[in-house]
Coordinates of C-alpha atoms and ligand atoms in Angstrom, one line a residue:
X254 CA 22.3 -10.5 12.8
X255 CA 25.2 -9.0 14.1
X256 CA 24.5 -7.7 18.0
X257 CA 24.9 -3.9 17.0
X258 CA 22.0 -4.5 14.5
X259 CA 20.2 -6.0 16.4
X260 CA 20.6 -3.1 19.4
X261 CA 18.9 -0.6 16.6
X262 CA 16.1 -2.1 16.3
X263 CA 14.3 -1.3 20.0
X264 CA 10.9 -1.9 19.3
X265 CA 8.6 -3.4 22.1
X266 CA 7.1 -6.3 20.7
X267 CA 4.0 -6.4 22.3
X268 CA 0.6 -5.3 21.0
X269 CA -0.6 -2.3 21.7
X270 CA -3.9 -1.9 23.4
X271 CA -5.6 0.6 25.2
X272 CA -2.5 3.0 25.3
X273 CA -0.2 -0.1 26.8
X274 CA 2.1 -2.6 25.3
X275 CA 1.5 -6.0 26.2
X276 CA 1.4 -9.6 25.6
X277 CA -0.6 -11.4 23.6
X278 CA -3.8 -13.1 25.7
X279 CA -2.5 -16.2 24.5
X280 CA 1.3 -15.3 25.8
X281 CA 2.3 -16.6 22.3
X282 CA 5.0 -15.0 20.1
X283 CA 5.6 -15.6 16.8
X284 CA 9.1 -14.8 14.8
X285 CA 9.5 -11.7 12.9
X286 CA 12.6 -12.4 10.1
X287 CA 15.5 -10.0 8.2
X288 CA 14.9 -12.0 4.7
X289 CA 18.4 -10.1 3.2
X290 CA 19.9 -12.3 6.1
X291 CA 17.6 -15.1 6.6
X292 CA 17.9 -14.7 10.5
X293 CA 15.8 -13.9 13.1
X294 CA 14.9 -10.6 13.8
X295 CA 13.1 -10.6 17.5
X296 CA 9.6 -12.1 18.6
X297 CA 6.7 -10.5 18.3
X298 CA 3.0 -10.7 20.6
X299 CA 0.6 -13.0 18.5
X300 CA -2.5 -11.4 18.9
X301 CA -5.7 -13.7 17.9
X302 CA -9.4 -13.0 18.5
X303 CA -9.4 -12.4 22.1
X304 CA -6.6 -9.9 22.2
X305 CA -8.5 -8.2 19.0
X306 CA -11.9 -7.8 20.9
X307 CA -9.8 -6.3 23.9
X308 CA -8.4 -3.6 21.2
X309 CA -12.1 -3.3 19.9
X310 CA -13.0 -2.6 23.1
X311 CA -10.4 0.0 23.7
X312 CA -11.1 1.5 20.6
X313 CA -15.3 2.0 21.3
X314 CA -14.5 3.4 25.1
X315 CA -11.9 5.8 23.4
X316 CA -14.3 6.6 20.6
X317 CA -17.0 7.5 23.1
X318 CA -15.4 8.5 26.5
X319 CA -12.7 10.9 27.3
X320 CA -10.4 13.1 25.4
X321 CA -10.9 12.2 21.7
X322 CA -14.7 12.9 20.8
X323 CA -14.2 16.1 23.0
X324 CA -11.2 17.5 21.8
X325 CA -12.1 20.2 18.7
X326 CA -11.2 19.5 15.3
X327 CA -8.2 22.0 15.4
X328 CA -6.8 20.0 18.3
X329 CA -7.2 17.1 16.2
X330 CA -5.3 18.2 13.5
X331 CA -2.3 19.8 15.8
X332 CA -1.7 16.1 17.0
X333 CA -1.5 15.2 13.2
X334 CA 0.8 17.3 12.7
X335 CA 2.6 16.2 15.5
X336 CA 2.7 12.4 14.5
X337 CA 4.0 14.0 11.2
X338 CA 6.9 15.8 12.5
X339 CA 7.8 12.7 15.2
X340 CA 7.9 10.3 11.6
X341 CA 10.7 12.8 10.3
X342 CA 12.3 12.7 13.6
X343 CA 12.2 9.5 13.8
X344 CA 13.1 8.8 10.2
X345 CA 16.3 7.1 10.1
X346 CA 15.7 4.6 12.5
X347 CA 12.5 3.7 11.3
X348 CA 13.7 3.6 7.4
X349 CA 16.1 1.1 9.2
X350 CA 13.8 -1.1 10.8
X351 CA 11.5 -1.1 7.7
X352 CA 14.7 -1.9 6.0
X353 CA 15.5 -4.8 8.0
X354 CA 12.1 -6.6 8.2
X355 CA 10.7 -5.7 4.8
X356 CA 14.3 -6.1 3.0
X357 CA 13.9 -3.2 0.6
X358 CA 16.8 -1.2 -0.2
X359 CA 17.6 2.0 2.4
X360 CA 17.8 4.6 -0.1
X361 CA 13.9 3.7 -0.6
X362 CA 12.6 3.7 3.1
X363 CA 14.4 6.4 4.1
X364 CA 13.9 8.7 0.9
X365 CA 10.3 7.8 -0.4
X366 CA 8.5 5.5 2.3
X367 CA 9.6 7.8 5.4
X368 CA 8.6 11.2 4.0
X369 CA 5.8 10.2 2.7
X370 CA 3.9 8.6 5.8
X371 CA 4.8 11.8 7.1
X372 CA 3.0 13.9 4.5
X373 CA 0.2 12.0 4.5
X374 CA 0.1 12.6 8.4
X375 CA 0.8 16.4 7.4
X376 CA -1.8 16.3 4.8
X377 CA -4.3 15.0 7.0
X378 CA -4.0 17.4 9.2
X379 CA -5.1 20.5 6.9
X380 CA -8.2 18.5 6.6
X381 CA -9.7 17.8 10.2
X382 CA -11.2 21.8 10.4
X383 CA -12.2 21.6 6.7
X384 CA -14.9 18.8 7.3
X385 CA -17.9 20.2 7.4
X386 CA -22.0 19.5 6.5
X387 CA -24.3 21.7 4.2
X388 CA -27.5 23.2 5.1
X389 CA -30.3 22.0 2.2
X390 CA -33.0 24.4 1.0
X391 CA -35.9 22.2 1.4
X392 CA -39.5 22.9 0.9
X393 CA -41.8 23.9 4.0
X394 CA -41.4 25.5 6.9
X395 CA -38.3 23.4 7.8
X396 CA -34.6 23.7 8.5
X397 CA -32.6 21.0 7.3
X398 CA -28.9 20.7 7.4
X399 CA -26.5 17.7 7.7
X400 CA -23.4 16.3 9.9
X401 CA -20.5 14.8 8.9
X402 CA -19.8 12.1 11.4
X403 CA -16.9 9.5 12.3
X404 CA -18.1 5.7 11.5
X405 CA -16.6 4.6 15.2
X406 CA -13.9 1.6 15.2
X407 CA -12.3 1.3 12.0
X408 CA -10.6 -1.9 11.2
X409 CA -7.3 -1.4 9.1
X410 CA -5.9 -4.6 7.4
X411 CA -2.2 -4.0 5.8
X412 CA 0.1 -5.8 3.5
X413 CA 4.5 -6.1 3.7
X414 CA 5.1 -4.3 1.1
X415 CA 5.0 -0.7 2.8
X416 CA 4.4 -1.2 6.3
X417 CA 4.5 1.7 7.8
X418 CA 3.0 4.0 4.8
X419 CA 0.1 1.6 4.6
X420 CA -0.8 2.0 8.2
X421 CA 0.1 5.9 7.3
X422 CA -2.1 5.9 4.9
X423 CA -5.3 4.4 6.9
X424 CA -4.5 5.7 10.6
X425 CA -3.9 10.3 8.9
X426 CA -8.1 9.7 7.0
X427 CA -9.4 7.5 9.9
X428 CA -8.2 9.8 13.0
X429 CA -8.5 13.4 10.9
X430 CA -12.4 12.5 10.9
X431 CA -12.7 11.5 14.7
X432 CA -13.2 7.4 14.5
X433 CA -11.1 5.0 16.5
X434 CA -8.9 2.4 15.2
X435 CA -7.6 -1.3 14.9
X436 CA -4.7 -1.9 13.0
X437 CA -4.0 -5.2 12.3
X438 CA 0.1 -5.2 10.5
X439 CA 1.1 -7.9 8.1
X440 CA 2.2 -10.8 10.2
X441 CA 6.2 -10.9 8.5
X442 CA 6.4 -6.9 9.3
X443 CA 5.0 -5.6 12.1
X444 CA 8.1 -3.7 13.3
X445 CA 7.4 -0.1 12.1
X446 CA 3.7 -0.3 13.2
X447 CA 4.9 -1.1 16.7
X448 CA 7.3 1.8 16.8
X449 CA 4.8 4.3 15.1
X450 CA 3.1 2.9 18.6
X451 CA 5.5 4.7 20.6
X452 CA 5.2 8.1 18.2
X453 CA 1.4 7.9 18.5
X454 CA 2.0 8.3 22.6
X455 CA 4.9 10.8 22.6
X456 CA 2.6 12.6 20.1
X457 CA -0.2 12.5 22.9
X458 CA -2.6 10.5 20.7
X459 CA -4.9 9.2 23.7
X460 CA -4.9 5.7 25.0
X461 CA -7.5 3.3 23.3
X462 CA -7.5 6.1 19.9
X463 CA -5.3 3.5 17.8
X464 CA -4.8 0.2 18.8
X465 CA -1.7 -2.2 17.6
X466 CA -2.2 -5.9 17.3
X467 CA 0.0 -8.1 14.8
X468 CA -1.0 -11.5 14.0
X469 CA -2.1 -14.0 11.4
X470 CA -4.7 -13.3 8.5
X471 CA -7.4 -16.3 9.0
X472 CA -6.6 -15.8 13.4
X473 CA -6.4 -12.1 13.7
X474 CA -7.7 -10.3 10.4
X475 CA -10.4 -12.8 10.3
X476 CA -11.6 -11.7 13.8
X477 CA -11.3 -7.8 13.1
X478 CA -13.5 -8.7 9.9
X479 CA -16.3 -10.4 11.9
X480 CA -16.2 -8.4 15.1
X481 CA -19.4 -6.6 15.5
X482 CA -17.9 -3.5 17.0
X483 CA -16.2 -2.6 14.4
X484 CA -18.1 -0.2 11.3
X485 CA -15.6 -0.3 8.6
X486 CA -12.8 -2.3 7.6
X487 CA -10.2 -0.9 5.3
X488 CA -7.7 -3.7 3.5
X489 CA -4.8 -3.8 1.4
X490 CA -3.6 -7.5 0.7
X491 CA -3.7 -9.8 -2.3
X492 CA -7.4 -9.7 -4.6
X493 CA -8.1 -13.5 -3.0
X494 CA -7.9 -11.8 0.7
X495 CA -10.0 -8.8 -0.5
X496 CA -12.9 -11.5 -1.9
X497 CA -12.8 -13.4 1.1
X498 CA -13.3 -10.2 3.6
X499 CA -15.8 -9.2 1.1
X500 CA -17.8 -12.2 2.1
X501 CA -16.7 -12.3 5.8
X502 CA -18.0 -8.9 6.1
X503 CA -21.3 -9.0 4.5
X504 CA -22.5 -10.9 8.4
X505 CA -22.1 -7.6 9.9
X506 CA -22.5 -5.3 7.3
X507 CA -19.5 -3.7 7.6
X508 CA -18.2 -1.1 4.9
X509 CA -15.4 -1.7 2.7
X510 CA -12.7 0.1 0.9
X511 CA -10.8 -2.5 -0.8
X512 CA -6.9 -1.8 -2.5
X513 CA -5.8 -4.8 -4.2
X514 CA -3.5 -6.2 -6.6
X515 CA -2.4 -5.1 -10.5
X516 CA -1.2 -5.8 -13.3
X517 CA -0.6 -2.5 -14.6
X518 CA 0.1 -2.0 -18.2
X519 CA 2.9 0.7 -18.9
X520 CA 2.7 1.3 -22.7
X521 CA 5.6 2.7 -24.8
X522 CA 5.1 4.3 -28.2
X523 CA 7.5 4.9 -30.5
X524 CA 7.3 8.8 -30.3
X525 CA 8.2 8.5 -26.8
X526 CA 11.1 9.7 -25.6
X527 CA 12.8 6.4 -24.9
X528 CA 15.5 7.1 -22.9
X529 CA 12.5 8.5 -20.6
X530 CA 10.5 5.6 -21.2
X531 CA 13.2 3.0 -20.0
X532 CA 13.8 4.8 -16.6
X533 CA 10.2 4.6 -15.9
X534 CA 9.7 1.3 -17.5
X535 CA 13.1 0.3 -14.9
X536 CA 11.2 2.2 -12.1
X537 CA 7.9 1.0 -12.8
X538 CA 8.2 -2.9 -12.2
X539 CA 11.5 -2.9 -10.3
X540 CA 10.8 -0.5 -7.7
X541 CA 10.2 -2.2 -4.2
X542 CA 11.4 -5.4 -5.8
X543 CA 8.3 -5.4 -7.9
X544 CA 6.4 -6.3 -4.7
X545 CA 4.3 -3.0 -5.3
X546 CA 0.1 -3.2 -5.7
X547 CA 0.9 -0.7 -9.3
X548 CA 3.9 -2.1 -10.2
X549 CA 4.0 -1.9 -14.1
X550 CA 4.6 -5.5 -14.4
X551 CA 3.2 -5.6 -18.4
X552 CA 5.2 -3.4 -20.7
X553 CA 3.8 -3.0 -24.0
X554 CA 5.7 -1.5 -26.8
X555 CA 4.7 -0.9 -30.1
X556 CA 6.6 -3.0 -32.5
X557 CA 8.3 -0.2 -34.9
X558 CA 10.5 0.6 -31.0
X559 CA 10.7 -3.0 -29.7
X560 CA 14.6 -3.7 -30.9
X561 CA 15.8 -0.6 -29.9
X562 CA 14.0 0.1 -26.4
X563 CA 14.6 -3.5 -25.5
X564 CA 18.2 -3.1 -25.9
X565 CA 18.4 -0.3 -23.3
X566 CA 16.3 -2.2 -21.5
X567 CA 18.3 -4.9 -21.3
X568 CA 21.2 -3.3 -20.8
X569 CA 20.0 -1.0 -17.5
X570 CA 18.1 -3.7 -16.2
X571 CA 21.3 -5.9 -15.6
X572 CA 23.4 -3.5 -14.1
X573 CA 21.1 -2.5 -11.3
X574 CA 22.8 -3.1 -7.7
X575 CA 21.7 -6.0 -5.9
X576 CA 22.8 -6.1 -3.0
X577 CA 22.5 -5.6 1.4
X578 CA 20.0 -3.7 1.8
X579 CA 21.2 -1.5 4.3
X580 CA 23.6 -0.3 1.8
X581 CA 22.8 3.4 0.4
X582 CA 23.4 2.5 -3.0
X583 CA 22.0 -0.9 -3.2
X584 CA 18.4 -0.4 -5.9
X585 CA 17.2 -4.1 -5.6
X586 CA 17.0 -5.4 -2.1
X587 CA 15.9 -9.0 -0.9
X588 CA 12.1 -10.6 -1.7
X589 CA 9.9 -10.0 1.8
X590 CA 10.3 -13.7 2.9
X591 CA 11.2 -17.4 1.2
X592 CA 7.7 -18.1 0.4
X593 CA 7.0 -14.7 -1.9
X594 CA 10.5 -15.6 -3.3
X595 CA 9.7 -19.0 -4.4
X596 CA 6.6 -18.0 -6.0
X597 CA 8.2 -15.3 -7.9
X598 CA 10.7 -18.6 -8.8
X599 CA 7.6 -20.5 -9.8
X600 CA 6.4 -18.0 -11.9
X601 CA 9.7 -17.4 -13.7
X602 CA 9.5 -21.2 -14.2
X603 CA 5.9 -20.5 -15.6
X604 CA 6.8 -17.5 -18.1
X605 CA 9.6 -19.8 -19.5
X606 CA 7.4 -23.5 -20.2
X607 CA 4.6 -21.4 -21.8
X608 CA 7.3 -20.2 -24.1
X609 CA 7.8 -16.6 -23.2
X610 CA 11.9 -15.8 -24.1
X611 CA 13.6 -14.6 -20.5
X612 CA 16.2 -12.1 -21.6
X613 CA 17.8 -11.2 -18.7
X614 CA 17.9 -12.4 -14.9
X615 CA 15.3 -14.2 -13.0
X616 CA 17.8 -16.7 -10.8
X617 CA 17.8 -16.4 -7.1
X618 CA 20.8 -14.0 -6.4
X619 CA 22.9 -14.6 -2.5
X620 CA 24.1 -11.1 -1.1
X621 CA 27.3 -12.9 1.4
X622 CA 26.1 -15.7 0.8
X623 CA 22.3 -15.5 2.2
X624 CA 19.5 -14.0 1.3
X625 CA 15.9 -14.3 -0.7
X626 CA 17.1 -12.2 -3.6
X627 CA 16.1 -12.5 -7.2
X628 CA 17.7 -10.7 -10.2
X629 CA 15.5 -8.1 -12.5
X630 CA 13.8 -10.5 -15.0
X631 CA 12.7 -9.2 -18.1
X632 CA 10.3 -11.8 -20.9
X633 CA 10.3 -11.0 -24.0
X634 CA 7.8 -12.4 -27.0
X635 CA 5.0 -12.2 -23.8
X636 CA 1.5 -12.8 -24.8
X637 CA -1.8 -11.5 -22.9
X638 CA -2.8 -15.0 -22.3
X639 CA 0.3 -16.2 -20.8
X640 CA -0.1 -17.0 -16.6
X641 CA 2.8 -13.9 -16.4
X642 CA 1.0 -11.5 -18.7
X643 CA -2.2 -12.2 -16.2
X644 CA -1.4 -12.7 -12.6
X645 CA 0.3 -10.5 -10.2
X646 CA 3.8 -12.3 -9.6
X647 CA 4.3 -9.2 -7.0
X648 CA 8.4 -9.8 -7.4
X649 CA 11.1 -8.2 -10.3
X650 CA 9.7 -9.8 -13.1
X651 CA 8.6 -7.8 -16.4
X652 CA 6.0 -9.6 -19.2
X653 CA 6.8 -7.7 -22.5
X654 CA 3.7 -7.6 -25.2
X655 CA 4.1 -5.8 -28.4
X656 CA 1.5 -3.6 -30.3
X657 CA 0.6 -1.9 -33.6
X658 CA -1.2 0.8 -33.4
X659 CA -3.2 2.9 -30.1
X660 CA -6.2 0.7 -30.5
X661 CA -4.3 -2.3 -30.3
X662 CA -2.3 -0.8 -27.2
X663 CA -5.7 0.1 -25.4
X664 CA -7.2 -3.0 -25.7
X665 CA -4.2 -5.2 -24.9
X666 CA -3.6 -2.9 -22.0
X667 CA -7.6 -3.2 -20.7
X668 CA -7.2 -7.1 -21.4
X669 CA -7.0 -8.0 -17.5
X670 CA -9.5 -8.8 -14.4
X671 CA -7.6 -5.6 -12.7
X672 CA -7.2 -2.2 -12.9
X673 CA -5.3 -0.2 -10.7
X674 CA -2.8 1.9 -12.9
X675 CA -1.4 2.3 -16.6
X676 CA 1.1 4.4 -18.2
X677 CA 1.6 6.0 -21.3
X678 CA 4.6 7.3 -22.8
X679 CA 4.5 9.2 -25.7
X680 CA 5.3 12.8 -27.3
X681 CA 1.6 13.5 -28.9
X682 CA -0.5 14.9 -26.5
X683 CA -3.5 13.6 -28.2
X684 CA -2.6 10.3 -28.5
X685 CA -1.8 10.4 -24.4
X686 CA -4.9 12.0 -23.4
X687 CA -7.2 9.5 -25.8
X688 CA -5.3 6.8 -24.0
X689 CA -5.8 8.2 -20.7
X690 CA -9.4 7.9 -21.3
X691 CA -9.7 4.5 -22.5
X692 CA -8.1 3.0 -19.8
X693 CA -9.7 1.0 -17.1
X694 CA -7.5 1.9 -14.1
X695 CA -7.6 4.2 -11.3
X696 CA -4.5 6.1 -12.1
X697 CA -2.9 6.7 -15.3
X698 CA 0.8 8.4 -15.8
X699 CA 1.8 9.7 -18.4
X700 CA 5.4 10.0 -19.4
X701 CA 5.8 9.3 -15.6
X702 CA 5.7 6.3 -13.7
X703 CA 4.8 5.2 -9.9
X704 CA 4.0 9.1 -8.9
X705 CA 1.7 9.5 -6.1
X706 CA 0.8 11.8 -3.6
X707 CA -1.3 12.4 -0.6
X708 CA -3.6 15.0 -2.0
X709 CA -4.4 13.1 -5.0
X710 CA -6.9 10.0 -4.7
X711 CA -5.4 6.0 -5.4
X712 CA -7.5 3.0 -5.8
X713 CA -8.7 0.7 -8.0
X714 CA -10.9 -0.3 -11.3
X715 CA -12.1 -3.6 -11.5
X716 CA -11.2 -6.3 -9.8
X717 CA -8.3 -4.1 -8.3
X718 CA -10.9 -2.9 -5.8
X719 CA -13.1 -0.2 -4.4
X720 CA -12.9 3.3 -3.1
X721 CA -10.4 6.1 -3.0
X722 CA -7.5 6.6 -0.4
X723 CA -5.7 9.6 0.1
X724 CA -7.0 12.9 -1.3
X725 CA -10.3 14.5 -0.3
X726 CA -11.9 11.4 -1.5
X727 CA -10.5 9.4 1.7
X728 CA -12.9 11.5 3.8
X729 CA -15.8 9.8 2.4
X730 CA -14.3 6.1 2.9
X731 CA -14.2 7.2 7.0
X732 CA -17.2 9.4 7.7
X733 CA -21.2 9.0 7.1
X734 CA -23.9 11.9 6.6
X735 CA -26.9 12.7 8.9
X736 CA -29.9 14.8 7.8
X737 CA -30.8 17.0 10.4
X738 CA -34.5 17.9 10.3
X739 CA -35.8 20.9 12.2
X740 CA -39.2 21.9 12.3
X741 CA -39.5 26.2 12.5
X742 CA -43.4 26.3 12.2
X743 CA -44.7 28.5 14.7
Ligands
LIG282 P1 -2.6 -11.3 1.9 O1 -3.6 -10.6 1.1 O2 -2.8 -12.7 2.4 O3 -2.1 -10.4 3.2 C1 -2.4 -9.1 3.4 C2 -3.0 -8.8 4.8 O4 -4.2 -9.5 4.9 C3 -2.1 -9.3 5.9 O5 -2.1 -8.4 7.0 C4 -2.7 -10.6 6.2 O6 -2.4 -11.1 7.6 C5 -4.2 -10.3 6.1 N1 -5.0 -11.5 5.9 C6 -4.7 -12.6 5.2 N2 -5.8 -13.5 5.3 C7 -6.8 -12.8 5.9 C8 -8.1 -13.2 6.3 N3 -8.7 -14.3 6.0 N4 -8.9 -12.2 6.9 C9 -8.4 -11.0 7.3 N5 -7.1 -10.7 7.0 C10 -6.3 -11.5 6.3 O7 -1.2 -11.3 1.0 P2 0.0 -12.3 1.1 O8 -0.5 -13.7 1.4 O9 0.9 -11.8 2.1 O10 0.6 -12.2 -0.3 C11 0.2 -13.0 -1.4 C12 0.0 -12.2 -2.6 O11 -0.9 -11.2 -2.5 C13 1.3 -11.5 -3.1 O12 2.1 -12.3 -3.8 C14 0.7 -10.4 -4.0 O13 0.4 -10.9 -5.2 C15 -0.6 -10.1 -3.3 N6 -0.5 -8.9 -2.4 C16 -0.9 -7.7 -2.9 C17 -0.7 -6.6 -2.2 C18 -1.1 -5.3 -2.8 O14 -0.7 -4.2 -2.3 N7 -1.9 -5.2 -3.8 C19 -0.1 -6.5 -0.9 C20 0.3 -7.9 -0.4 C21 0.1 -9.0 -1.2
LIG283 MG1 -2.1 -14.7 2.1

């Protein structure tokens, strides 16, 4: 970490409580890494359960006393829009600080990541006037109608892979419907969470509205889960994590929305048009490093196309930049840390004793000599029983399954405990819709891949989890219904 690197990143890192930075109850730091580098980035404030019932705290005053449950819902949605506009701002140098803890390459923070926590604060901010309850034509001599209300303290538990558009994508639904939150950042990248700290206050978000603590799943997370002054918990993390809260939850009967891991099938018919269907197949499970929740990690082709779309494949596959991060043209940046690259490694290892053919990378890659890199891997001859056809590997690593015929594709594709997204590529519209149908997932592209947006919902089937971010569906995850009843008899 050269000193002029390290001079852009000025981030306070402390937690964030109550509207102030500051240390951690405990006074202990832990070390927050640049894995393209292997070095040290800076230490951050280890918050555990006593710094996360301070934030609770914060977060039930704010919820109940002074500005925030007073301020109208137009207000609300003006400071949206604010924390919006401050993420563009801001853009560069967060993109850069994402880019340095999370290791993914530049030209993907600062072109998708950035602009797109900003739109979902944008988006959000449409909403906060728009929510609104129903009056009921019941029976009698009765009025009844019904209120849309905030839960109170929402608990918001993210993963490394997209920092800052995770906590984007809780904080814009959470704070558009008036609740108060705790946002607990993955413990290797806290960085952008910290600065959108600063943006929430320059924004005039008031003190105690979002709180900031970074720390360690079973210390930190574990304590959000269990707290009792906390009404929901929203988590994006690993299907093992998402079970375990599941449990951990059910003490205080806390509700859930739960966005967990995939093993998305992107299927390739023959029709399709193939040059197409190799960019988004490239796209689909090399994006992010392949450390993406809907990465399409399975790639089933139908075996009349195999020869000839592998050999693009192939061929694009091994070309694609590795390198420092920081560098504008660099597509496949370094693993989040040396534990997530050696399990990637392990897999690899996997895929190749249960006798799946590795056609192309898969070694550990050094960018000036350091670095937790790993080239794009692509199996061939992959079956659906294989450990790499059924668990997320979450890293660049592509299990190739062949097919004959749509029903064989379907129920190849629908072969897995999860269910998050699937792709279809093909030139017959019928055969795409059909297929769109039978597939257990919450989102299905076709002849695209990896498209979101913030108006339209994302979430799981199966064991990939439960309930719908983003969209208008969002709302629902972050308010709850009251039925008014009002007696007009005279
Ligand atoms: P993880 O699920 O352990 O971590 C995600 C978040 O949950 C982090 O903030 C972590 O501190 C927190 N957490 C961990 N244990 C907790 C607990 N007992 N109570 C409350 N919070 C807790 O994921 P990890 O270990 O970083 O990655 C392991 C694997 O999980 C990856 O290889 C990948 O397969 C999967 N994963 C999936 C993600 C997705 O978006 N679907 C995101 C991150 C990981
Ligand atoms: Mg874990």
């Amino acid at each position: 970490m050269t000193p002029a690197l390290q001079q852009e990143i000025q981030v306070t890192g402390k937690l964030f409580i109550g509207g102030e930075f500051r240390a951690a109850v405990s006074e202990k730091t832990f070390e927050v890494t640049n894995p393209a580098r292997e070095s040290h980035l800076m230490a951050v404030s280890e918050g555990a359960a006593a710094d996360i019932d301070l934030a609770v705290k914060a977060a039930q005053k704010a919820f109940s006393e002074g500005p925030w449950p007073k301020m109208s819902a137009a207000e609300r949605g003006r400071l949206l829009w604010k924390i919006g506009d401050l993420l563009l701002e801001n853009a560069d140098e967060l993109a850069r600080i994402e880019t340095l803890n999370n290791g993914k390459p530049i030209f993907e923070s600062r072109q998708i990541d950035l602009p797109a926590a900003a739109a979902c604060f944008h988006y959000y901010a449409g909403w906060t006037t728009k929510i609104h309850g129903e009056t009921i034509p019941v029976p009698g001599n009765f009025l009844n109608y019904t209120l849309r209300e905030p839960l109170g303290v929402c608990g918001a538990i993210i993963p490394w892979n997209f920092p800052l558009l995770m906590a984007a994508w809780k904080l814009a639904p959470a704070l558009a419907t008036g609740n108060t939150v705790v946002l607990k950042p993955a413990e290797q990248t806290p960085l952008t969470a910290l600065k959108l700290a600063e943006i929430l206050r320059q924004a005039g978000l008031p003190a105690g509205v979002v709180n900031i603590v970074p720390g360690f799943g079973p210390t930190a997370g574990a304590a959000l889960v269990q707290h009792p002054g906390v009404a929901k918990i929203a988590f994006t993390g690993s299907t093992e994590v998402g079970k375990q809260i599941m449990r951990e939850a059910s003490g205080t009967l806390k509700k859930l929305s739960l966005e967990l891991g995939g093993k998305s099938p992107n299927i390739v018919f023959a029709d399709a048009d193939l040059d197409a269907a190799v960019r988004g197949a490239i796209t689909g499970i090399f994006y992010g490093k392949g450390e993406v929740c809907m990465a399409g990690s399975r790639l089933l082709i139908e075996q009349s196309a195999h020869d000839a779309f592998m050999e693009k494949l192939v061929e694009r596959a091994s070309k694609m930049a590795i390198g420092d991060p920081l560098h504008p043209k660099t597509r496949i940046g370094a693993l989040v840390s040396a534990a997530q690259m050696n399990k990637v490694l392990g897999y690899i290892d996997a895929g190749n004793r249960e006798g799946a053919r590795l056609v192309t990378g898969g070694e550990r890659a050094l960018v000036d000599g350091k670095g937790y890199f790993v080239k794009p891997a692509i199996f061939d001859g992959v079956a659906n029983s294989m450990k790499i056809a059924r668990e997320e590997i979450f890293g660049p690593v592509l299990a190739t399954i062949e097919f004959r015929d749509l029903h064989d594709a379907i129920e190849q594709a629908n072969q897995t405990m999860y269910g998050l997204a699937a792709a279809v590529w093909t030139r017959d519209i019928k055969k795409a819709h059909r297929a769109a149908r039978a597939l257990q997932a919450g989102t299905v592209w076709i002849n695209n891949y990896n498209m979101l947006d913030a108006a339209s919902p994302f979430g799981g089937y199966k064991m990939s989890g439960f309930g719908r971010e983003l969209g208008q569906h969002a709302l629902d995850l972050y308010t709850q219904v009251k039925s008014v009843w009002v007696d007009l008899s005279e």
